[in-house]
CSV table of C-alpha atoms and ligand atoms in Angstrom, one decimal:
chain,number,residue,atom,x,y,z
A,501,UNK,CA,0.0,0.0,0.0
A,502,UNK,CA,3.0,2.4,-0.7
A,503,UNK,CA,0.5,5.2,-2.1
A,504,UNK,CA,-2.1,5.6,-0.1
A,505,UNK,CA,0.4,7.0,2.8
A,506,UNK,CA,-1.9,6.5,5.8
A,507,UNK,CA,-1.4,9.4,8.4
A,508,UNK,CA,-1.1,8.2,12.0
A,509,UNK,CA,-4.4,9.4,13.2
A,510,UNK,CA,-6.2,7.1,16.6
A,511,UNK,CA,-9.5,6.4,15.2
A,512,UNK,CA,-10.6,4.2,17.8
A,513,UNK,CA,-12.9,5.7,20.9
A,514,UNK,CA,-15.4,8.3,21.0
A,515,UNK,CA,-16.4,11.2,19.0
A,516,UNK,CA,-16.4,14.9,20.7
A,517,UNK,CA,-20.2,13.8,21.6
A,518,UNK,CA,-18.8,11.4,23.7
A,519,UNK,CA,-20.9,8.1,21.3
A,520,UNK,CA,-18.9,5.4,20.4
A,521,UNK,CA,-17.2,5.7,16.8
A,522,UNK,CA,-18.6,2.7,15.0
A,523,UNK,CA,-21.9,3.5,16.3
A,524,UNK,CA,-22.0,6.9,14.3
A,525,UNK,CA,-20.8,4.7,11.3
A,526,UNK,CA,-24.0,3.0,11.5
A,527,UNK,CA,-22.1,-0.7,11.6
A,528,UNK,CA,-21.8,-2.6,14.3
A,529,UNK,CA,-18.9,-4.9,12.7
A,530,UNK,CA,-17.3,-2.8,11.2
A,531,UNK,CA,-13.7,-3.2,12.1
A,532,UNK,CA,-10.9,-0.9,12.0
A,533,UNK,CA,-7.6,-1.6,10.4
A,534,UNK,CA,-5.5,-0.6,8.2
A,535,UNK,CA,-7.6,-0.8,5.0
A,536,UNK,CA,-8.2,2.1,2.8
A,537,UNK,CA,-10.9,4.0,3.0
A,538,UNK,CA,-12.9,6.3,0.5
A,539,UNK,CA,-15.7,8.6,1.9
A,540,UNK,CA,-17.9,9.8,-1.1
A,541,UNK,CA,-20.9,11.9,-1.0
A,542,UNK,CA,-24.1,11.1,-3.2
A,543,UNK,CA,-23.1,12.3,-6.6
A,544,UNK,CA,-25.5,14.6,-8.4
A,545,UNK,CA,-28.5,14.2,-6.1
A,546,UNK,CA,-28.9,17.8,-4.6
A,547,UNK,CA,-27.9,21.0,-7.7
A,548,UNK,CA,-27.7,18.5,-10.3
A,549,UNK,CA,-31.4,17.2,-9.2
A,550,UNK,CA,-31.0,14.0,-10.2
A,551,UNK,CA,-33.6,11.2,-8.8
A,552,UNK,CA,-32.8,9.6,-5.5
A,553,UNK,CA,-34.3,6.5,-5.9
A,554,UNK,CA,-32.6,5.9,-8.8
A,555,UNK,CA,-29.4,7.0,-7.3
A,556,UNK,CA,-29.4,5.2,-5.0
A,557,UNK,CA,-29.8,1.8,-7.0
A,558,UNK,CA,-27.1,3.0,-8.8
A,559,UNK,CA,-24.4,3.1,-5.5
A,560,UNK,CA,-25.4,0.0,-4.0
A,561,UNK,CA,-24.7,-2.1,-7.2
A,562,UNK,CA,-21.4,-0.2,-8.0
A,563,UNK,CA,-20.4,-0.7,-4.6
A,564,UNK,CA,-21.6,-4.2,-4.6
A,565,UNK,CA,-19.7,-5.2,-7.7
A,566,UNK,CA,-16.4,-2.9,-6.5
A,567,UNK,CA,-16.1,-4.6,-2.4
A,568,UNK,CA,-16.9,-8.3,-4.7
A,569,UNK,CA,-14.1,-7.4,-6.4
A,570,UNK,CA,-11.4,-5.3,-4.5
A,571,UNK,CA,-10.1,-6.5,-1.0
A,572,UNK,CA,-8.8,-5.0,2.2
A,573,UNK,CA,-10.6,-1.3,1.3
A,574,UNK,CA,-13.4,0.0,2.8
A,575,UNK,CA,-16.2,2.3,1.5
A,576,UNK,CA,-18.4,5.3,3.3
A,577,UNK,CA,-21.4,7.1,1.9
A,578,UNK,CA,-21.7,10.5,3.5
A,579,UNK,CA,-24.0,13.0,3.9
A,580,UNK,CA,-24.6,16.2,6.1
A,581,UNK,CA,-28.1,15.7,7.4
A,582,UNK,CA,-29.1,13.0,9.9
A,583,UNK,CA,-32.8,13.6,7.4
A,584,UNK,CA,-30.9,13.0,4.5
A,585,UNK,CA,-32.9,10.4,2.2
A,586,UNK,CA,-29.8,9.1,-0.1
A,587,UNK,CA,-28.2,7.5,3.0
A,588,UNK,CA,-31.8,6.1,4.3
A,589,UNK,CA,-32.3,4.8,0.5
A,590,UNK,CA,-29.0,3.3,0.2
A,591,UNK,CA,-28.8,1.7,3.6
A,592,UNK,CA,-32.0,0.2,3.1
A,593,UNK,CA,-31.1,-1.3,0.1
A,594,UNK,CA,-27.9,-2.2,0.9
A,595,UNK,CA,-29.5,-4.2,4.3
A,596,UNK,CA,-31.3,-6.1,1.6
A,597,UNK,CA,-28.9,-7.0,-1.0
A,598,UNK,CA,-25.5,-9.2,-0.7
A,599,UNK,CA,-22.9,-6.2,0.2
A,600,UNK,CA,-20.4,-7.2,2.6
A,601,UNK,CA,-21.5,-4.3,5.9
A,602,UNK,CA,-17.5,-4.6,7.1
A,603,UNK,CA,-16.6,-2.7,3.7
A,604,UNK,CA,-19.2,-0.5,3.3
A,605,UNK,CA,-21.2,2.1,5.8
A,606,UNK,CA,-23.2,5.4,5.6
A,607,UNK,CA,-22.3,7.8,7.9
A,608,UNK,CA,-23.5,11.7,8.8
A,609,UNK,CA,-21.4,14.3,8.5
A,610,UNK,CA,-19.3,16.8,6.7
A,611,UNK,CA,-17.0,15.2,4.1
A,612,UNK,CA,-14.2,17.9,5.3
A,613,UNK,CA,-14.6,17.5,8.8
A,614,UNK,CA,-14.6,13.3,8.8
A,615,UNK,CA,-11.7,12.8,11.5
A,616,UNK,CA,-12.5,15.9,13.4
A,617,UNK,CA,-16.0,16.1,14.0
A,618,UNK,CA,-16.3,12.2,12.8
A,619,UNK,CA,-13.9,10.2,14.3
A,620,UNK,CA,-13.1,8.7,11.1
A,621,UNK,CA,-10.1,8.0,8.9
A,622,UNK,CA,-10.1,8.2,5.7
A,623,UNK,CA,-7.6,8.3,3.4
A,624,UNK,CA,-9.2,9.5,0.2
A,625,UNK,CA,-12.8,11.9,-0.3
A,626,UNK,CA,-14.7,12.2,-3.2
A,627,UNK,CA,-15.9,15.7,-4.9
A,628,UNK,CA,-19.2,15.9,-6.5
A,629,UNK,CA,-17.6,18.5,-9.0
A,630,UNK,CA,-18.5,20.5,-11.8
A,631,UNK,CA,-17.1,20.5,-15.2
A,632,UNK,CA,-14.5,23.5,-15.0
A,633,UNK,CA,-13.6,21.3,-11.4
A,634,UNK,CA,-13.9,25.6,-10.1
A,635,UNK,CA,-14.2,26.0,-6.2
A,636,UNK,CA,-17.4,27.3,-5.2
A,637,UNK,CA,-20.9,26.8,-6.2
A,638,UNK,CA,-21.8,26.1,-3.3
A,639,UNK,CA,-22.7,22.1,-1.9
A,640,UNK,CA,-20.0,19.5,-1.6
A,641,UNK,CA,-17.4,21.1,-4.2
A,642,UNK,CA,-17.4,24.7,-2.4
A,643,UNK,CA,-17.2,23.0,1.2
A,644,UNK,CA,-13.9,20.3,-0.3
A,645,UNK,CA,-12.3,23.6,-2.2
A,646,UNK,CA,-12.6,25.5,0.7
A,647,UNK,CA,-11.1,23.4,3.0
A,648,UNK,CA,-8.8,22.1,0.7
A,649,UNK,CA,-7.2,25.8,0.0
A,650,UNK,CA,-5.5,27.3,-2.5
A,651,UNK,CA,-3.3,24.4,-2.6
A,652,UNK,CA,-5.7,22.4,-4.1
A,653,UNK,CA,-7.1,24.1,-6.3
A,654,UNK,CA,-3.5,24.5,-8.1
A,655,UNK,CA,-2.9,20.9,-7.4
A,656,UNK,CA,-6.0,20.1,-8.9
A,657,UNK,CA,-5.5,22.7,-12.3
A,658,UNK,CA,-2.2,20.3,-12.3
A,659,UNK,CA,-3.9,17.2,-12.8
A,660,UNK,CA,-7.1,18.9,-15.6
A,661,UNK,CA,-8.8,21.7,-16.7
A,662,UNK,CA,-12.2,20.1,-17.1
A,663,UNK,CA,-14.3,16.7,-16.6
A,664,UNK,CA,-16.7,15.4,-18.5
A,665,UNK,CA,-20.0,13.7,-17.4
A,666,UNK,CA,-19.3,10.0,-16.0
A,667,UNK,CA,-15.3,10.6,-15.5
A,668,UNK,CA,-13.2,11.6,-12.5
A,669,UNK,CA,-9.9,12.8,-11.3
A,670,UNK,CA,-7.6,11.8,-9.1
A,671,UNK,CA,-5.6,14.6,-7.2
A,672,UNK,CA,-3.2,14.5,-4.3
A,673,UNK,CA,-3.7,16.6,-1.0
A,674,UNK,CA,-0.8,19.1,-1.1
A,675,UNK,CA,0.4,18.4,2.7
A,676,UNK,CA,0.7,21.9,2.9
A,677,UNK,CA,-3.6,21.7,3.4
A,678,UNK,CA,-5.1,21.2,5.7
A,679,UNK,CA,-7.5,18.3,4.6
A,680,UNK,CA,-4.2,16.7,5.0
A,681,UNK,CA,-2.9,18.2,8.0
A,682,UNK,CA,-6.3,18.2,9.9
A,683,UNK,CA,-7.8,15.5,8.4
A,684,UNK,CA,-5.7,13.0,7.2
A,685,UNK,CA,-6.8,13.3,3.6
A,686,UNK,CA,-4.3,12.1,1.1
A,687,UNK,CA,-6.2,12.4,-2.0
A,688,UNK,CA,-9.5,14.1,-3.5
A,689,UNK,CA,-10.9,12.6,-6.4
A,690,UNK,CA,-13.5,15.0,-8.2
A,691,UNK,CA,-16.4,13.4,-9.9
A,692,UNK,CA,-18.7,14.6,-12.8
A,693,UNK,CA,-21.9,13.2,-12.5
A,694,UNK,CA,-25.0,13.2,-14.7
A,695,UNK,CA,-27.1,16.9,-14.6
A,696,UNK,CA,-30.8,17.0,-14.5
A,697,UNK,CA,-30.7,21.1,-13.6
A,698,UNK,CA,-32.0,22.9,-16.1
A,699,UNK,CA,-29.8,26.0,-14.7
A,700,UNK,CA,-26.6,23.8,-15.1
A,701,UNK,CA,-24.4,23.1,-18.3
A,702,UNK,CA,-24.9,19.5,-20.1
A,703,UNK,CA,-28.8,19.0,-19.2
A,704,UNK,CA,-30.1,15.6,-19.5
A,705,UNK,CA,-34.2,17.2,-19.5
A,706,UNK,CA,-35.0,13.5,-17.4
A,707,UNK,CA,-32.9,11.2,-19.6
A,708,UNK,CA,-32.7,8.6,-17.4
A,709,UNK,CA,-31.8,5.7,-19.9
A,710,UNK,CA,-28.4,8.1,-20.7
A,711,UNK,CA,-28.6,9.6,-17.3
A,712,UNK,CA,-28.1,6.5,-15.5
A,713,UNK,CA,-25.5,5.2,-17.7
A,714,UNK,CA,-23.2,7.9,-16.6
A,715,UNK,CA,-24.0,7.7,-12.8
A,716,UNK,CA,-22.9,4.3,-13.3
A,717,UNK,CA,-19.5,5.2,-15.3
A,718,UNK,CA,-19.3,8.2,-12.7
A,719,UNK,CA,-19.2,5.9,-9.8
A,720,UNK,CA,-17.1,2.9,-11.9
A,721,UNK,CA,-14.8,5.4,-12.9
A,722,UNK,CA,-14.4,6.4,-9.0
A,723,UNK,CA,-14.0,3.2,-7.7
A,724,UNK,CA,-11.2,2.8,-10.1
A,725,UNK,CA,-9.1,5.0,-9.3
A,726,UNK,CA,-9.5,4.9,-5.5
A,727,UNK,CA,-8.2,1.3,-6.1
A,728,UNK,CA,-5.1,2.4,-8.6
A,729,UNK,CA,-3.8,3.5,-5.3
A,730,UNK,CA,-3.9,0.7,-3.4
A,731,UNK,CA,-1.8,-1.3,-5.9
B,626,LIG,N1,-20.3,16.9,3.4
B,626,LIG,C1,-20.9,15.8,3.0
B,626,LIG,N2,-21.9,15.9,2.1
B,626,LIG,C2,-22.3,17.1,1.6
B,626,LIG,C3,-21.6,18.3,1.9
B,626,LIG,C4,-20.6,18.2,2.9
B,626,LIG,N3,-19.9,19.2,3.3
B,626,LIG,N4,-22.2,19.3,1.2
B,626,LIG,C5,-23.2,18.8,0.5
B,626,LIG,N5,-23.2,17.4,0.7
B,626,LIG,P1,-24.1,18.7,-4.5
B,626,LIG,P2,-24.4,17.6,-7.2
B,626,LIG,C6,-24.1,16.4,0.0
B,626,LIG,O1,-25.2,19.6,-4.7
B,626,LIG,O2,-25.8,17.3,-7.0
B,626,LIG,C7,-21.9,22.1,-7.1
B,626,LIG,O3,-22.2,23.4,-6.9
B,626,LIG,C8,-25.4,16.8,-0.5
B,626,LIG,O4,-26.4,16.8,0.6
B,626,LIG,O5,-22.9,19.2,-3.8
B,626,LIG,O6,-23.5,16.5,-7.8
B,626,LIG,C9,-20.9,21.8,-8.2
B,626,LIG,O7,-20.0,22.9,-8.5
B,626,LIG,C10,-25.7,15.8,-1.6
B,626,LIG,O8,-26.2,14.6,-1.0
B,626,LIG,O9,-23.6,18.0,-5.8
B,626,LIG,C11,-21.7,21.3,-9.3
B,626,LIG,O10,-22.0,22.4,-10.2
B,626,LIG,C12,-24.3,15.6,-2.2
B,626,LIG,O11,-23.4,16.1,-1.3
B,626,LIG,C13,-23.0,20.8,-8.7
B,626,LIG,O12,-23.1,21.4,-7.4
B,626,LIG,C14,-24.1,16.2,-3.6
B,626,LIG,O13,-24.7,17.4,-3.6
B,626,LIG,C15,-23.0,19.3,-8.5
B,626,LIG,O14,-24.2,18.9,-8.1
């Protein structure tokens, strides 16, 4: 695992709540070691209004097919609001279907603040991004650009210019930032998923059949490259 260069952050005990860690993960067996671990928010289902339900079918079979195939790394959805319906959706279909719970968990949170405020380690975060991959516009890119700095944004113009729909990037955490610093964070990978907004470039006006496609070759293409570093 000579890559993914796993900072020495204690990630077992209590959260500044005072609850039990692997309680707020939402697992019971899930185990901590030293397997790498991706958080990743739900792509494309708040600005770029894409359906939730279908969204939702589309993580659990990508992760089923990625945790069938890769060993020893571990998976977390995550999303700000203890109401938030992707991570009911997802865990309710993930109860049902054959996904191995030690590899993959919701949690609730903010994706900047996941050692912090979470108690959690992980190595690599997912962007929800837009095509320029610009800081701002508000949601999950504007909070990971934020705290990511100026540093990333120049590590990330290093890496591309743009994304298209259904691709990602893989950029390293300057360790000047302090996602790295604070957090522990040793790589963002910015994702371009499918857009339903009519306010946002690249509208799919409720293409499903092609919109779907690329939430799947969004989340594949994630998956895959989360994994390149643990080869
Ligand atoms: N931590 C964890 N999850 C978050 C956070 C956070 N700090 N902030 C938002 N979410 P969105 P999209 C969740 O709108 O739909 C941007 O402006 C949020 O609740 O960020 O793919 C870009 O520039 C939701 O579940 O991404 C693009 O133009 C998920 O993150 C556009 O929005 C994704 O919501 C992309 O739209």
């Amino acid at each position: 695992l000579g890559v993914v260069d796993i900072p020495n952050i204690i990630d077992v005990g209590k959260d500044k709540h005072g609850d039990d860690l692997l309680q707020n993960a939402h697992a019971s067996d899930f185990r901590w070691d030293d397997a790498p671990t991706l958080a990743f928010p739900s792509i494309s289902t708040s600005d770029f209004q894409f359906n939730q339900e279908k969204a939702s079918d589309v993580i659990v079979e990508t992760v089923a097919d990625f945790v069938r195939k890769v060993d020893n790394v571990r998976l977390i959805l995550v999303d700000l609001s203890p109401k938030s319906k992707m991570l009911s959706l997802v865990k309710g279909k993930t109860s049902k279907s054959k996904v191995d719970t030690s590899r993959f968990s919701t949690h609730t949170g903010d994706i900047t603040r996941l050692h912090t405020e979470g108690g959690l380690h992980c190595n690599v975060i997912a962007n929800a991004a837009n095509w320029r991959l610009k800081p701002g516009g508000g949601g999950v890119n504007a909070a990971i650009f934020s705290a990511g700095g100026e540093a990333l944004e120049i590590s990330t113009k290093e890496q591309a210019e743009t994304i298209s729909p259904g691709t990602s990037v893989l950029v390293p955490v300057p360790k000047t930032s302090v996602l790295y610093q604070r957090e522990g964070v040793t790589y963002v990978i910015h994702v371009l998923g499918p857009n339903m907004n009519p306010q946002r470039p690249n509208c799919l006006k409720d293409d499903y059949v092609k919109g779907c496609k690329i939430l799947r070759d969004a989340y594949t293409s994630l998956f895959e490259n989360f994994a390149s570093l643990t080869r």
